[in-house]
PDB file of C-alpha atoms in Angstrom:
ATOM      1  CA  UNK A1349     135.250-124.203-155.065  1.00 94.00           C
ATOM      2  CA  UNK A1350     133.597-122.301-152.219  1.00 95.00           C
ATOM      3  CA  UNK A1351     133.256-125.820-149.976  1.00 94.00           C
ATOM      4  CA  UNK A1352     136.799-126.890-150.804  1.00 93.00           C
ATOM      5  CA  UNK A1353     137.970-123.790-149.779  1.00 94.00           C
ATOM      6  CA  UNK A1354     135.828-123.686-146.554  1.00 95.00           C
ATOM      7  CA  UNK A1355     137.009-127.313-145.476  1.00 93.00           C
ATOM      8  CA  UNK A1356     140.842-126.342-146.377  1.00 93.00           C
ATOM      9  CA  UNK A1357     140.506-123.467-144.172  1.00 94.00           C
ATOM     10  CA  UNK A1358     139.252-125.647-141.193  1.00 92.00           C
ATOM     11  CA  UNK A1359     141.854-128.145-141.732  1.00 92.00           C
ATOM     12  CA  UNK A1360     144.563-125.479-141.531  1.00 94.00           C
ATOM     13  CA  UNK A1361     145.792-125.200-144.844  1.00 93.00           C
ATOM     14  CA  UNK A1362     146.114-122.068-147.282  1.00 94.00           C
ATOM     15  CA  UNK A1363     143.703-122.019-149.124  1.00 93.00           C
ATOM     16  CA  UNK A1364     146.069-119.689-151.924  1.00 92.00           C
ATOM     17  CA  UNK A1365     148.295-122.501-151.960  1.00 91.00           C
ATOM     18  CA  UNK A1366     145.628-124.698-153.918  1.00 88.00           C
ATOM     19  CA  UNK A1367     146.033-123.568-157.250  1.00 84.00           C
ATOM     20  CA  UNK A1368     145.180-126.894-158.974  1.00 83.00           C
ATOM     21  CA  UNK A1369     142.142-128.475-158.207  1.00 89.00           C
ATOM     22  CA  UNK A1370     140.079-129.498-160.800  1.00 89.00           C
ATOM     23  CA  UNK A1371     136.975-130.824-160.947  1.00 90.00           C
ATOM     24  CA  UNK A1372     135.398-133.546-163.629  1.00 86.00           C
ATOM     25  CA  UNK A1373     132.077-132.321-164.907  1.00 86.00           C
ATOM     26  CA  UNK A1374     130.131-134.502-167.650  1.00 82.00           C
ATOM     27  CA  UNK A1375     128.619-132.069-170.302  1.00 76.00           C
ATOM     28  CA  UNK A1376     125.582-133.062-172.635  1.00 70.00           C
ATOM     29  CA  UNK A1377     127.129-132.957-176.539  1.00 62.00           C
ATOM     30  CA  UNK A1378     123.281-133.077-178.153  1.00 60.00           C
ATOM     31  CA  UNK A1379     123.177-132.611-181.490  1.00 58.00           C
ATOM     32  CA  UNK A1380     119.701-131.105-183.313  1.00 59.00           C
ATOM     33  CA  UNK A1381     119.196-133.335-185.987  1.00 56.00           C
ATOM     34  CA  UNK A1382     116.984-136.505-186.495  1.00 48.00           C
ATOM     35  CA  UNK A1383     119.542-139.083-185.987  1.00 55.00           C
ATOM     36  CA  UNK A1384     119.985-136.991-182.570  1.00 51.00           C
ATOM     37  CA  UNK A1385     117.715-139.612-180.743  1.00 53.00           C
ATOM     38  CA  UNK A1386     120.841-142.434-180.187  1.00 58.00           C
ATOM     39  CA  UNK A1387     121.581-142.211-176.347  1.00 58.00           C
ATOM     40  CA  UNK A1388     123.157-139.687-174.355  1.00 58.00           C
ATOM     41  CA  UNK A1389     126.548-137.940-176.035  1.00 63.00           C
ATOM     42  CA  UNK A1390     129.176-136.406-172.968  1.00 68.00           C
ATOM     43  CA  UNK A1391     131.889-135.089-172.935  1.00 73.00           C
ATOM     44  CA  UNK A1392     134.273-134.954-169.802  1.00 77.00           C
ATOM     45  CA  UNK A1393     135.441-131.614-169.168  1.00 83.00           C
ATOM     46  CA  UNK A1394     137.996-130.849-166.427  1.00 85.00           C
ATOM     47  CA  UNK A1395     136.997-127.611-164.884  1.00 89.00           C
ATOM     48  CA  UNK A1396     139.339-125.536-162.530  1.00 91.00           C
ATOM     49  CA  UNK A1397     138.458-124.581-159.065  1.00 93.00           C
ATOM     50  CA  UNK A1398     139.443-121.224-158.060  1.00 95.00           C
ATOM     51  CA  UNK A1399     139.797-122.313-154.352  1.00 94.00           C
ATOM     52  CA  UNK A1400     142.149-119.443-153.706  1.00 95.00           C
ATOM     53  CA  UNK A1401     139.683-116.783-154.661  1.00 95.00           C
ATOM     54  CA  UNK A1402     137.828-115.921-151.583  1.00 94.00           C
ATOM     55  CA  UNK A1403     134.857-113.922-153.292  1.00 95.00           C
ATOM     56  CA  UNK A1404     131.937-116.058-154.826  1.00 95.00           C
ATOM     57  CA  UNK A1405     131.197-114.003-157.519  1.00 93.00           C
ATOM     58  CA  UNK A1406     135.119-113.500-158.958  1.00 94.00           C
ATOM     59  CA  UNK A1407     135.239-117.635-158.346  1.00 94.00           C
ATOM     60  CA  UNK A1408     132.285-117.663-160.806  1.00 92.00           C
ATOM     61  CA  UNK A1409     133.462-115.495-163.356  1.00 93.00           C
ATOM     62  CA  UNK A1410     136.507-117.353-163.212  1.00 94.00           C
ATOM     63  CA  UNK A1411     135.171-121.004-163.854  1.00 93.00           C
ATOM     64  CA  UNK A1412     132.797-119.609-166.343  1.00 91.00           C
ATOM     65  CA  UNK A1413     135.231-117.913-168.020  1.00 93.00           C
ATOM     66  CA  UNK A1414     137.486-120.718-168.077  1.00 90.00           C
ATOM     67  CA  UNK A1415     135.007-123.260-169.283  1.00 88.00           C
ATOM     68  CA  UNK A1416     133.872-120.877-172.070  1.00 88.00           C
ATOM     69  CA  UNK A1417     137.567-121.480-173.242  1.00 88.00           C
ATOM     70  CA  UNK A1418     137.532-124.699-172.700  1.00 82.00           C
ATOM     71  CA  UNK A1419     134.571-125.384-174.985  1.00 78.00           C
ATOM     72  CA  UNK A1420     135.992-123.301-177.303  1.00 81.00           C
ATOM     73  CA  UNK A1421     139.643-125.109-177.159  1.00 74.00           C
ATOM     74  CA  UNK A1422     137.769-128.328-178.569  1.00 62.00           C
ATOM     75  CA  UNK A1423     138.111-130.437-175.121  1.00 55.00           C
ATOM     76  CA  UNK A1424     133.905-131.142-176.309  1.00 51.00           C
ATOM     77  CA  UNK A1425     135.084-132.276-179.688  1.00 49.00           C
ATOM     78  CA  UNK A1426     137.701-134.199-178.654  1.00 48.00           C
ATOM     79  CA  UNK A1427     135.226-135.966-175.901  1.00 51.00           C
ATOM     80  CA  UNK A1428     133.044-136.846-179.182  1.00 52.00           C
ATOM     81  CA  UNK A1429     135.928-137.907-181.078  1.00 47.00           C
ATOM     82  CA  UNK A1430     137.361-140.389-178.481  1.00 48.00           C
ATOM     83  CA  UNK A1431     133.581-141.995-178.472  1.00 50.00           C
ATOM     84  CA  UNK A1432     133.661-142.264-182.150  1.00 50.00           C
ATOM     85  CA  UNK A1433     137.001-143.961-181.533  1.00 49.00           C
ATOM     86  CA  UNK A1434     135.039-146.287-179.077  1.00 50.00           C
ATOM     87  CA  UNK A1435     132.318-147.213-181.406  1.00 53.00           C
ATOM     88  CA  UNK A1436     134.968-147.809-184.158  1.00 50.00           C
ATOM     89  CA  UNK A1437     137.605-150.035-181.868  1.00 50.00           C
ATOM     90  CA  UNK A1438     135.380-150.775-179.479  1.00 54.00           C
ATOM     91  CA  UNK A1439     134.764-149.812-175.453  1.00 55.00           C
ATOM     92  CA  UNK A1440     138.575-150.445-174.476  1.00 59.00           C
ATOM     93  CA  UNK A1441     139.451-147.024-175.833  1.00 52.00           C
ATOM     94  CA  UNK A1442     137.468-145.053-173.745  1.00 52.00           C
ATOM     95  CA  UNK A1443     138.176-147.398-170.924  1.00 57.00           C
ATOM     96  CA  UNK A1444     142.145-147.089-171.336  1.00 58.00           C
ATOM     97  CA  UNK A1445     141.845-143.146-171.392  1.00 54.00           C
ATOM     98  CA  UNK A1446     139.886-143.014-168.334  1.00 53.00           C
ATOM     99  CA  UNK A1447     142.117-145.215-166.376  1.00 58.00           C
ATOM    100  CA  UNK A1448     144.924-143.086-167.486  1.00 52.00           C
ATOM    101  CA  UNK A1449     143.237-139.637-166.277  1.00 53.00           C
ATOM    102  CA  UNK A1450     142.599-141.483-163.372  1.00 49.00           C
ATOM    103  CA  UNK A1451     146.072-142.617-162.622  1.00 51.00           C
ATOM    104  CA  UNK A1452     147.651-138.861-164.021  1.00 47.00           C
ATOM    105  CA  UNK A1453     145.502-137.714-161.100  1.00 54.00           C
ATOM    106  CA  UNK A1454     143.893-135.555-163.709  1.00 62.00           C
ATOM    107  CA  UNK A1455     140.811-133.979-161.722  1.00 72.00           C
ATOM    108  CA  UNK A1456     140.369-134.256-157.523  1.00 80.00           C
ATOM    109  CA  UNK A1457     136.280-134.511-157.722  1.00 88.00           C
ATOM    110  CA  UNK A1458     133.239-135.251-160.137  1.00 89.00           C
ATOM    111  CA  UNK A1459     130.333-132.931-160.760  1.00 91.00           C
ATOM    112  CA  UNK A1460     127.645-133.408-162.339  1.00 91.00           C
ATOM    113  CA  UNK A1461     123.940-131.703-162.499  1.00 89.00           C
ATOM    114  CA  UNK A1462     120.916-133.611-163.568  1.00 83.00           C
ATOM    115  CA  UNK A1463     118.186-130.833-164.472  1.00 88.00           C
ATOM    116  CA  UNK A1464     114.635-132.976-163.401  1.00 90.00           C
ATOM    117  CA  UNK A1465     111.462-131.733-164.261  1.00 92.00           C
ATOM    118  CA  UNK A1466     110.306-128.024-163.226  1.00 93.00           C
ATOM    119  CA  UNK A1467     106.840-129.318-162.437  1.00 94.00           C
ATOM    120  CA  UNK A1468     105.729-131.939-159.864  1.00 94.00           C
ATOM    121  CA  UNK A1469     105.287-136.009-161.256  1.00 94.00           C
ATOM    122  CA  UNK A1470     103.578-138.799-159.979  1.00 93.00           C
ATOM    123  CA  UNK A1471     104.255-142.771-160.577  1.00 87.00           C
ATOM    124  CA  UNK A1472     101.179-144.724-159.736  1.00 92.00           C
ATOM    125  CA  UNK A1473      98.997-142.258-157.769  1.00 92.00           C
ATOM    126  CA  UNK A1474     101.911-141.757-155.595  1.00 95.00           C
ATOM    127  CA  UNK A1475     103.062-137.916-155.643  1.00 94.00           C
ATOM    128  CA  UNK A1476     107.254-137.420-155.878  1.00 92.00           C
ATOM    129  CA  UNK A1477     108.120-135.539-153.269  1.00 91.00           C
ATOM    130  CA  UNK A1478     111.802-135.156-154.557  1.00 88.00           C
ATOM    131  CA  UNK A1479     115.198-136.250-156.613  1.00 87.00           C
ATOM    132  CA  UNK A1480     118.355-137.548-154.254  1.00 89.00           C
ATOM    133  CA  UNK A1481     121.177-137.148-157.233  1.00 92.00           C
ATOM    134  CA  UNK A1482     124.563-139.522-156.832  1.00 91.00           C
ATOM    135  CA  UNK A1483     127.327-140.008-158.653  1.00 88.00           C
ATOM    136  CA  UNK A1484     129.732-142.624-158.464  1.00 85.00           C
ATOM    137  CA  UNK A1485     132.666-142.082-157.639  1.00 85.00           C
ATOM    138  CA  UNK A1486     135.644-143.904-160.055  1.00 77.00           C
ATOM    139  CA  UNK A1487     138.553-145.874-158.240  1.00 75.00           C
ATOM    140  CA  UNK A1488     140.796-143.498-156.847  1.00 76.00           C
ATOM    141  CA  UNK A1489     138.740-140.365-156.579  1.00 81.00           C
ATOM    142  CA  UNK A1490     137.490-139.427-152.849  1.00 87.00           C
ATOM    143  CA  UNK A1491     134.402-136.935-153.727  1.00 92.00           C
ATOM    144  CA  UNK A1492     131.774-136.889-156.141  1.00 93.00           C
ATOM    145  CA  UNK A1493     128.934-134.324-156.004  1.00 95.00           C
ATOM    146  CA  UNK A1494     125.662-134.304-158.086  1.00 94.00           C
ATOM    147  CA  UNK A1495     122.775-131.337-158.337  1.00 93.00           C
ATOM    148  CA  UNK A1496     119.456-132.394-159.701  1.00 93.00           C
ATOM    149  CA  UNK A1497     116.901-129.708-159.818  1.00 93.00           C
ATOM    150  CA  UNK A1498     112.825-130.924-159.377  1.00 94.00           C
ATOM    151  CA  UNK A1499     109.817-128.690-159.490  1.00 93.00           C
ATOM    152  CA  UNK A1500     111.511-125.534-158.177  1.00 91.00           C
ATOM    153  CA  UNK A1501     113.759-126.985-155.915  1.00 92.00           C
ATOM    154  CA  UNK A1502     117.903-127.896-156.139  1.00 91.00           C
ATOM    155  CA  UNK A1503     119.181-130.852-154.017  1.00 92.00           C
ATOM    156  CA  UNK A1504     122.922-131.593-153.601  1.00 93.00           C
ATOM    157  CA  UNK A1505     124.407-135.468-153.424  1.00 94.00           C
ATOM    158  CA  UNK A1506     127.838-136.220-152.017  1.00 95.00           C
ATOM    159  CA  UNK A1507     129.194-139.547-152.613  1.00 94.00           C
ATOM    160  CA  UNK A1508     132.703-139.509-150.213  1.00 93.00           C
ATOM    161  CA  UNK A1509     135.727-142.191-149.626  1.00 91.00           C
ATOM    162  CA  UNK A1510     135.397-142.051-146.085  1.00 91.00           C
ATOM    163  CA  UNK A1511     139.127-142.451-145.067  1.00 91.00           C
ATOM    164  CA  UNK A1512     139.730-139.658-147.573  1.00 88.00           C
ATOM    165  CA  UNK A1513     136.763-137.287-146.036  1.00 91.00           C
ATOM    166  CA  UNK A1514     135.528-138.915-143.148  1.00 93.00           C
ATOM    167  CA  UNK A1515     133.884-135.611-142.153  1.00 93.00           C
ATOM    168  CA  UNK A1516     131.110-135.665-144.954  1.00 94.00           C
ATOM    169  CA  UNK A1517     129.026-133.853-143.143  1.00 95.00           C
ATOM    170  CA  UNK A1518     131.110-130.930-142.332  1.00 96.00           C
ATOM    171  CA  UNK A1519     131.748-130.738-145.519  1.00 94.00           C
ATOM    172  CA  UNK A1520     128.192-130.911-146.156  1.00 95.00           C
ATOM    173  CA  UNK A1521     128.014-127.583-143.936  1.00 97.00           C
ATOM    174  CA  UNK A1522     130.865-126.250-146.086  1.00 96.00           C
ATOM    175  CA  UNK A1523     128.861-126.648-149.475  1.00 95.00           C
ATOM    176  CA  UNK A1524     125.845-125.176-148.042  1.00 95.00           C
ATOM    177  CA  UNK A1525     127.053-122.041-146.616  1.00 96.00           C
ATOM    178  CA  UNK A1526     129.548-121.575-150.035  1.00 95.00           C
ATOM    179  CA  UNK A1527     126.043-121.747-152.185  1.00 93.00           C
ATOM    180  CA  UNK A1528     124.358-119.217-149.517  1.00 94.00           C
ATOM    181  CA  UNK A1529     127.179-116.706-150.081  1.00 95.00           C
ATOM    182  CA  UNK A1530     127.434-117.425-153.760  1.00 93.00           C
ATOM    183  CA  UNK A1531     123.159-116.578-153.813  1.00 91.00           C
ATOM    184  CA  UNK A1532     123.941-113.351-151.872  1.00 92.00           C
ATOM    185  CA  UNK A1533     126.992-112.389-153.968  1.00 90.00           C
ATOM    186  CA  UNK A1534     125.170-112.528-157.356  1.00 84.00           C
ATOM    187  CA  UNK A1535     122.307-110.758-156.384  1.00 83.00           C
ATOM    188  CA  UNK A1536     122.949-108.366-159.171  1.00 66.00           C
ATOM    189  CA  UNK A1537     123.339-110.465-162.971  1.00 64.00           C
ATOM    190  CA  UNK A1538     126.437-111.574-162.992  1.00 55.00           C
ATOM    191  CA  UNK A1539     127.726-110.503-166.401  1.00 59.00           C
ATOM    192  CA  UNK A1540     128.438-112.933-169.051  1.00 60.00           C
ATOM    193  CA  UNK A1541     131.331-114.137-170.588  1.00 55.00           C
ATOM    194  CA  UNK A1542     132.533-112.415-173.366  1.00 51.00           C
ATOM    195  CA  UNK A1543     130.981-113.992-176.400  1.00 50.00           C
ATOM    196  CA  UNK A1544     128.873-116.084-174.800  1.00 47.00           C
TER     197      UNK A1544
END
């Protein structure tokens, strides 16, 4: 939210006039129970971006508040239900309702975080030095960020249409100085949602 905001303000545009950007963030569904080990279970979420709030911390009480409600709504359940609907009628299901959120222009950009290891790995003697995270991006979306966390350190991804955002790397700038201000305002615990 803080980037978008960043590049809309360099671009000339009012920021308070983008009140509906959404994002597209995959969320783990994992169920405790033995029969838990069949594949990964997601659910697509569409998560609102508070671009118009200029203050880091009141944009994340914002998004978290309005994903708690989210979850809560049933938009998980519903994820699970249209990939029971999958398995049942097969893959076209899933692939039809994508293709329609995609054409109802229902979210502007993907993220997605991909929590690695918090201790150092090697493959073959050879020590990984870190995780590059990237997300596709689906046919007519122009941004897709991923976060993967590895051994004490957070990397960022960005996957870009470049006639859409042909300044990646401003943008880039944008996403790094929104996360600095974002560390500095939450220095104090943010508190959480209620009934988190």
């Amino acid at each position: 939210a803080g980037a978008v905001r960043r590049r809309a303000l360099r671009h000339g545009l009012d920021p308070d006039e983008l009140t509906d950007v959404r994002a597209m963030v995959p969320v783990g569904r994992h169920v405790k129970t033995a029969q838990a080990t069949q594949g990964n279970r997601v659910a697509l979420l569409l998560a609102p971006l508070p671009v118009d709030e200029e203050d880091p911390r009141e944009a994340a009480l914002r998004i978290s508040r309005a994903m708690l409600g989210i979850k809560r709504g049933g938009a998980a359940q519903g994820g699970d239900l249209l990939v029971a609907a999958s398995e049942l009628l097969g893959a076209s299901v899933l692939v039809a309702t994508f293709r329609l959120a995609l054409r109802l222009r229902a979210f502007n950009t993907i993220v997605t975080n991909i929590p690695g290891p918090p201790d150092e790995r090697e493959l073959l003697g050879a020590k990984l030095t870190g995780l590059v995270p990237i997300v596709n991006l689906w046919p007519h979306e122009a941004l897709g960020i991923a976060v993967a966390s590895y051994a004490g350190t957070v990397t960022f991804g960005l996957q870009a249409d470049r006639e859409v955002v042909p300044d990646l790397a401003a943008l880039r700038d944008d996403l790094a100085a929104a996360f600095d201000a974002l560390l500095a305002a939450t220095a104090a615990p943010i508190p959480a949602a209620a009934g988190a």
